[in-house]
Structure formats: structure tokens, C-alpha cells
mmCIF file of C-alpha atoms in Angstrom:
data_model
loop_
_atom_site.group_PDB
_atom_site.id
_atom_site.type_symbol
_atom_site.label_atom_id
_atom_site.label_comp_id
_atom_site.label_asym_id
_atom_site.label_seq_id
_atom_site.Cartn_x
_atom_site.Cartn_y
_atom_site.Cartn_z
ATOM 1 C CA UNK A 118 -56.290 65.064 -35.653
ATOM 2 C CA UNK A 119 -59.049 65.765 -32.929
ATOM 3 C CA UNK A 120 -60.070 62.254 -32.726
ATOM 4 C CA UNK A 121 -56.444 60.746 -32.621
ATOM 5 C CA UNK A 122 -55.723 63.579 -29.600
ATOM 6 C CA UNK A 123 -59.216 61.978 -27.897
ATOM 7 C CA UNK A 124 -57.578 58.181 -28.808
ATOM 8 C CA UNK A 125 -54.342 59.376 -26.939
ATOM 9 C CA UNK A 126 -56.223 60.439 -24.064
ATOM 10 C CA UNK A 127 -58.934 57.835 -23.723
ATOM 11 C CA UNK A 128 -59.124 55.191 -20.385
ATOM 12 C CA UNK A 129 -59.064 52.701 -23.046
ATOM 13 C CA UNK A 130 -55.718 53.114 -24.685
ATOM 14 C CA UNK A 131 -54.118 54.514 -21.678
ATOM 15 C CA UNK A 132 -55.453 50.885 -20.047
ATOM 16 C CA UNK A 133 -54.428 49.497 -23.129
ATOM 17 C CA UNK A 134 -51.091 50.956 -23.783
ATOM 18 C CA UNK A 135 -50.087 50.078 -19.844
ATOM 19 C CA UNK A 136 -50.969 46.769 -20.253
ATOM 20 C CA UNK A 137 -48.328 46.276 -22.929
ATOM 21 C CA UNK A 138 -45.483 48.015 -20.774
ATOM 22 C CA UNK A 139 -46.740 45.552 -17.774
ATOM 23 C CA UNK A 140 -46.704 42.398 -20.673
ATOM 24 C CA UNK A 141 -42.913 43.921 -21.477
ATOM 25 C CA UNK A 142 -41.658 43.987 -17.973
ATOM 26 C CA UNK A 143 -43.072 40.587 -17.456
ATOM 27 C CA UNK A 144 -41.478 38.884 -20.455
ATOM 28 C CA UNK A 145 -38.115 40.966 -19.801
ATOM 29 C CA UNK A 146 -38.007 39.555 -16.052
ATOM 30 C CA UNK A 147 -38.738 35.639 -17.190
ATOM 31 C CA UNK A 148 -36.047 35.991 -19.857
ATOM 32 C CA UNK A 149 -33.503 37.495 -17.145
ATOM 33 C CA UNK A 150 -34.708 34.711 -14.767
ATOM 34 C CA UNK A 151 -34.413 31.951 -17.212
ATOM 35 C CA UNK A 152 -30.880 33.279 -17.987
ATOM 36 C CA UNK A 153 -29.632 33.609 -14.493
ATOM 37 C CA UNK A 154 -31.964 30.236 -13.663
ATOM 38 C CA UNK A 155 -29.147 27.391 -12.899
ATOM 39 C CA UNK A 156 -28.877 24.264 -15.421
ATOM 40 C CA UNK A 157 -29.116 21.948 -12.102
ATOM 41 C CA UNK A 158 -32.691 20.568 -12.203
ATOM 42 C CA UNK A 159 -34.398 17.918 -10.071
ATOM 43 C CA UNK A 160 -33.128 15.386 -12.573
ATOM 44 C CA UNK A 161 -30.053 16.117 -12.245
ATOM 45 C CA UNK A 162 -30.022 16.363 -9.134
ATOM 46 C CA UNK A 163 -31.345 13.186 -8.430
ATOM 47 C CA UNK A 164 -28.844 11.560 -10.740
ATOM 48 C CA UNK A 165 -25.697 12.807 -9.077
ATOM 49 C CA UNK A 166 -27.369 11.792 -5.552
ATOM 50 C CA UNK A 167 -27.551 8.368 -7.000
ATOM 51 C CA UNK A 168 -24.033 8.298 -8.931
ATOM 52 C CA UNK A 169 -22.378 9.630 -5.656
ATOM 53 C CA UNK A 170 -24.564 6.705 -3.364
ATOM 54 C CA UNK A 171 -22.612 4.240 -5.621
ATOM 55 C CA UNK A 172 -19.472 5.115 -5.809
ATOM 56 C CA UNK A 173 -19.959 4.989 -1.783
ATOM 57 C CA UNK A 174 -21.307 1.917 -1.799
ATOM 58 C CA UNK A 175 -18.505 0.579 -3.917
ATOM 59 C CA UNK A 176 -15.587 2.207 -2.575
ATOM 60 C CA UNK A 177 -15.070 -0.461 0.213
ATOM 61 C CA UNK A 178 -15.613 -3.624 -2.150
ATOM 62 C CA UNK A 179 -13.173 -2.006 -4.558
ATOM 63 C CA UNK A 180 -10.605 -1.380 -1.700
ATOM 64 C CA UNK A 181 -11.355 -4.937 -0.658
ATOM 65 C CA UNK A 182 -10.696 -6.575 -3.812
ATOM 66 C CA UNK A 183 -7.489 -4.869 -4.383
ATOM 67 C CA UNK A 184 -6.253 -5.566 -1.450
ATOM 68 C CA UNK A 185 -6.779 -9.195 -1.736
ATOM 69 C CA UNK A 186 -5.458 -9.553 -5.177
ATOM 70 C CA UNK A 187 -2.459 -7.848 -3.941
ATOM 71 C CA UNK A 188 -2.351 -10.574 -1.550
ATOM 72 C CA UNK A 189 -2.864 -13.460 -3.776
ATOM 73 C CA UNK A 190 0.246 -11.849 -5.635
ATOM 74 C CA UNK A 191 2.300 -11.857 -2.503
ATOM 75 C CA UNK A 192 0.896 -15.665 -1.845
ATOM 76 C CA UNK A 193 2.229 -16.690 -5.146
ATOM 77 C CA UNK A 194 5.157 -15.128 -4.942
ATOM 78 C CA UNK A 195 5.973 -17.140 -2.091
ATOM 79 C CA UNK A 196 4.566 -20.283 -3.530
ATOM 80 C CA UNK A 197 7.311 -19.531 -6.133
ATOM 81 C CA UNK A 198 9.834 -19.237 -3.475
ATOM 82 C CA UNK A 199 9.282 -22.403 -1.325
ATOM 83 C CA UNK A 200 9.090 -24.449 -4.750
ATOM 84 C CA UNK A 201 12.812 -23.312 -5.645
ATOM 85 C CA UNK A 202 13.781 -24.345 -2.049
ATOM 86 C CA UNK A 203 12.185 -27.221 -2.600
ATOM 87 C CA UNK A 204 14.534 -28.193 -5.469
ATOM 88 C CA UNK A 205 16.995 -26.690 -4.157
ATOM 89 C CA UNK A 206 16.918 -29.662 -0.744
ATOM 90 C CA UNK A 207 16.269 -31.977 -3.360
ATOM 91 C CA UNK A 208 19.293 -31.106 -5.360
ATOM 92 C CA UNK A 209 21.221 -31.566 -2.192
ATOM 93 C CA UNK A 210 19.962 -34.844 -0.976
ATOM 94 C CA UNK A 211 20.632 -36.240 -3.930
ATOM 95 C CA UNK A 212 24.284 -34.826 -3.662
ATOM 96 C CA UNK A 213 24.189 -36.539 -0.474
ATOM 97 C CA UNK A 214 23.342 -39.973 -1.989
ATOM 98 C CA UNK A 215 26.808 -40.154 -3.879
ATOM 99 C CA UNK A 216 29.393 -41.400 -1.898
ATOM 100 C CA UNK A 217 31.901 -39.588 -3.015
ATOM 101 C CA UNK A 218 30.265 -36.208 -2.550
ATOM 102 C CA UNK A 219 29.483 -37.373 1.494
ATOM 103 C CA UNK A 220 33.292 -38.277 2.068
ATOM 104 C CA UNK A 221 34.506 -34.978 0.279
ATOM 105 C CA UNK A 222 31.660 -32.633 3.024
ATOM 106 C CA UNK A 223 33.113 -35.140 6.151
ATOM 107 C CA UNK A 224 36.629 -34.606 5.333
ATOM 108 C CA UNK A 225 36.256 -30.995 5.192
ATOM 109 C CA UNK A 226 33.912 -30.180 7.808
ATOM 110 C CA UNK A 227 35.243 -32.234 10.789
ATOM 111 C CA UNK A 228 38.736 -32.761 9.404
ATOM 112 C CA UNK A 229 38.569 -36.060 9.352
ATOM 113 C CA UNK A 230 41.734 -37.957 7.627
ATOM 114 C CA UNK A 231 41.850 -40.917 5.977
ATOM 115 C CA UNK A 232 44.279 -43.990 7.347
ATOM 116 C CA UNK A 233 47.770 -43.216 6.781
ATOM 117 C CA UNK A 234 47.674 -39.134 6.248
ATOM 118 C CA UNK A 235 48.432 -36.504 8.497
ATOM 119 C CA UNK A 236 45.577 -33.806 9.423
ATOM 120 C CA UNK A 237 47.294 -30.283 9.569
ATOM 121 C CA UNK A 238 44.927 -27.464 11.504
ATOM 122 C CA UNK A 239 45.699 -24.150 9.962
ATOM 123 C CA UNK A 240 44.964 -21.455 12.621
ATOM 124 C CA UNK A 241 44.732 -17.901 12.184
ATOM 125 C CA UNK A 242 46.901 -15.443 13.959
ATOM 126 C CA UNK A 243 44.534 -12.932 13.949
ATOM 127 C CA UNK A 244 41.525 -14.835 15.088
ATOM 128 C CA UNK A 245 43.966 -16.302 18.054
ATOM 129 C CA UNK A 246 44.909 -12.692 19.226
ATOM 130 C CA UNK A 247 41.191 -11.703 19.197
ATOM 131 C CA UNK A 248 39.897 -14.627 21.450
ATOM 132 C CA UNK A 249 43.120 -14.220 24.325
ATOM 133 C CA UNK A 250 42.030 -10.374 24.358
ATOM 134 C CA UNK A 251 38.322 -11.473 25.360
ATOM 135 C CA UNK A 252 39.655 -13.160 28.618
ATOM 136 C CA UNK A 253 39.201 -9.202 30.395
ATOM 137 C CA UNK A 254 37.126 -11.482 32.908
ATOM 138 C CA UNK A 255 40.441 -13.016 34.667
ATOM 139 C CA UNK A 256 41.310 -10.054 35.766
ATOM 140 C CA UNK A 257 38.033 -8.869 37.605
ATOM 141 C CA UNK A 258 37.574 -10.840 41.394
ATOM 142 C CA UNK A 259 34.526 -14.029 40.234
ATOM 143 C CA UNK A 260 31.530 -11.428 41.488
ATOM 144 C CA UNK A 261 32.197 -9.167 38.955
ATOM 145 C CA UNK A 262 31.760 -11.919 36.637
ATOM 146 C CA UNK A 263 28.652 -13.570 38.102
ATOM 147 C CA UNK A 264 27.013 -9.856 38.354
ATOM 148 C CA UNK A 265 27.749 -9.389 34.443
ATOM 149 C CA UNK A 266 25.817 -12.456 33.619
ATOM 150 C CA UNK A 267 23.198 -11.946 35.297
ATOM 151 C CA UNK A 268 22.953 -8.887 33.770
ATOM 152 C CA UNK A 269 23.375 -10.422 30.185
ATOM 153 C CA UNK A 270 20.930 -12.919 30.929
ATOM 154 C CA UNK A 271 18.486 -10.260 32.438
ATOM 155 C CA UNK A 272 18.930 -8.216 29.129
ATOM 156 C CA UNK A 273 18.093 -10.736 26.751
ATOM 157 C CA UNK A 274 14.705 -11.682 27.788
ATOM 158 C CA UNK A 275 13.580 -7.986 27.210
#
């Protein structure tokens, strides 16, 4: 028991025994390190730099492009549009080819008669009764009147 007392006591295993509580401490602090150490590394980091450079670099041709498609669409749409009008004029000039058709729009449009009827001019009361109440003006002295149109004429280029 004498000589393990002297081994307890010696530089050696005191040098010894410190040097394993040093190696402990070490390896405990890298392992706490590692753990708390983040996941980002240059890698990574250099990949999301380059991810994020695209999408910047992309984002206005992207915008771009949609934006034109969108108005192609709208183009088309009208293409669509002026080709139905376009039928549509030649559906009616071809109704104005017949005859018939061009007597039936005169007759009705400017009343015209054919020889040996009577025109009759329907007119309604209410539309007659509206127009004699917007004759206010012949009651007003003629530079009331002249002042209002200029006024009216003055307002409409604004």
C-alpha cells in the first residue's frame, strides 16, 4: 500500500492524472461547440448568395414576359372583335345590295311614300311638351342669351 500512496503522490501521475481532466474539458467544450456550431457553412452560404442573385436577375424578365403575354391576349382579343365587325359590315352591305331591303330602310327613315299614298307623321305629345318648355330663352332680353353661349361654348373646350 506504501508504494500505491507514493504513486498517488508522485509529479508524474499528478502531471498525468491533470492531463486527462485538461483532455476532458477539451473534448467536452468541442462537443458543446459542435452542438451549438450553426448548420450554415461557406457552402451554403455561397449557394443561397447565388440562388438569391438569380431569382434577382430573373425577376424583371419574368415580370416582362407576363406582361407581354397578357398583352398578346388583350391583342387577340381584339383581333377577335374587329373580325366580327367585320362580318358584321359585310352582312349589311350585302343587305344593302337587295333592292327590296334599300326601299324598306328609305321608306322608314326619311318617310318617304310611294306615288299615290299618303305619309302620316305620328308625333308624340310628350316629346312636343318637352321641346315648347325649352324655349325659357324668349323670355330673357337677347344678352342674356348671347352671355349663356358664350359661356357654353367657353365650358366645352375645358
Amino acid at each position: 500500500m506504501a508504494v500505491k500512496d507514493r504513486d498517488r503522490f508522485s509529479t508524474a501521475t499528478r502531471i498525468r492524472l491533470l492531463g486527462e481532466q485538461t483532455a476532458a474539458r477539451v473534448y467536452r467544450s468541442q462537443t458543446k461547440r459542435q452542438a451549438r456550431r450553426s448548420r450554415l457553412t461557406g457552402r451554403a452560404a455561397l449557394l443561397a448568395l447565388v440562388l438569391c442573385s438569380l431569382i434577382v436577375a430573373l425577376a424583371y424578365p419574368i415580370r416582362q414576359y407576363v406582361a407581354q403575354r397578357a398583352e398578346i391576349a388583350d391583342l387577340q382579343e381584339q383581333q377577335r372583335q374587329a373580325r366580327e365587325r367585320v362580318e358584321q359590315l359585310r352582312d349589311a352591305k350585302a343587305r344593302w345590295q337587295d333592292d327590296a331591303y334599300a326601299e324598306q330602310q328609305i321608306r322608314k327613315r326619311l318617310h318617304y311614300v310611294m306615288p299615290g299614298e299618303t305619309g302620316y307623321v305620328v308625333i308624340d305629345p310628350d316629346a312636343a311638351k318637352q321641346s315648347r318648355t325649352d324655349t325659357g330663352g324668349a323670355d330673357r332680353p337677347w344678352y342674356s342669351n348671347v352671355w349663356d353661349g358664350v359661356d357654353k361654348a367657353d365650358a366645352s373646350d375645358s
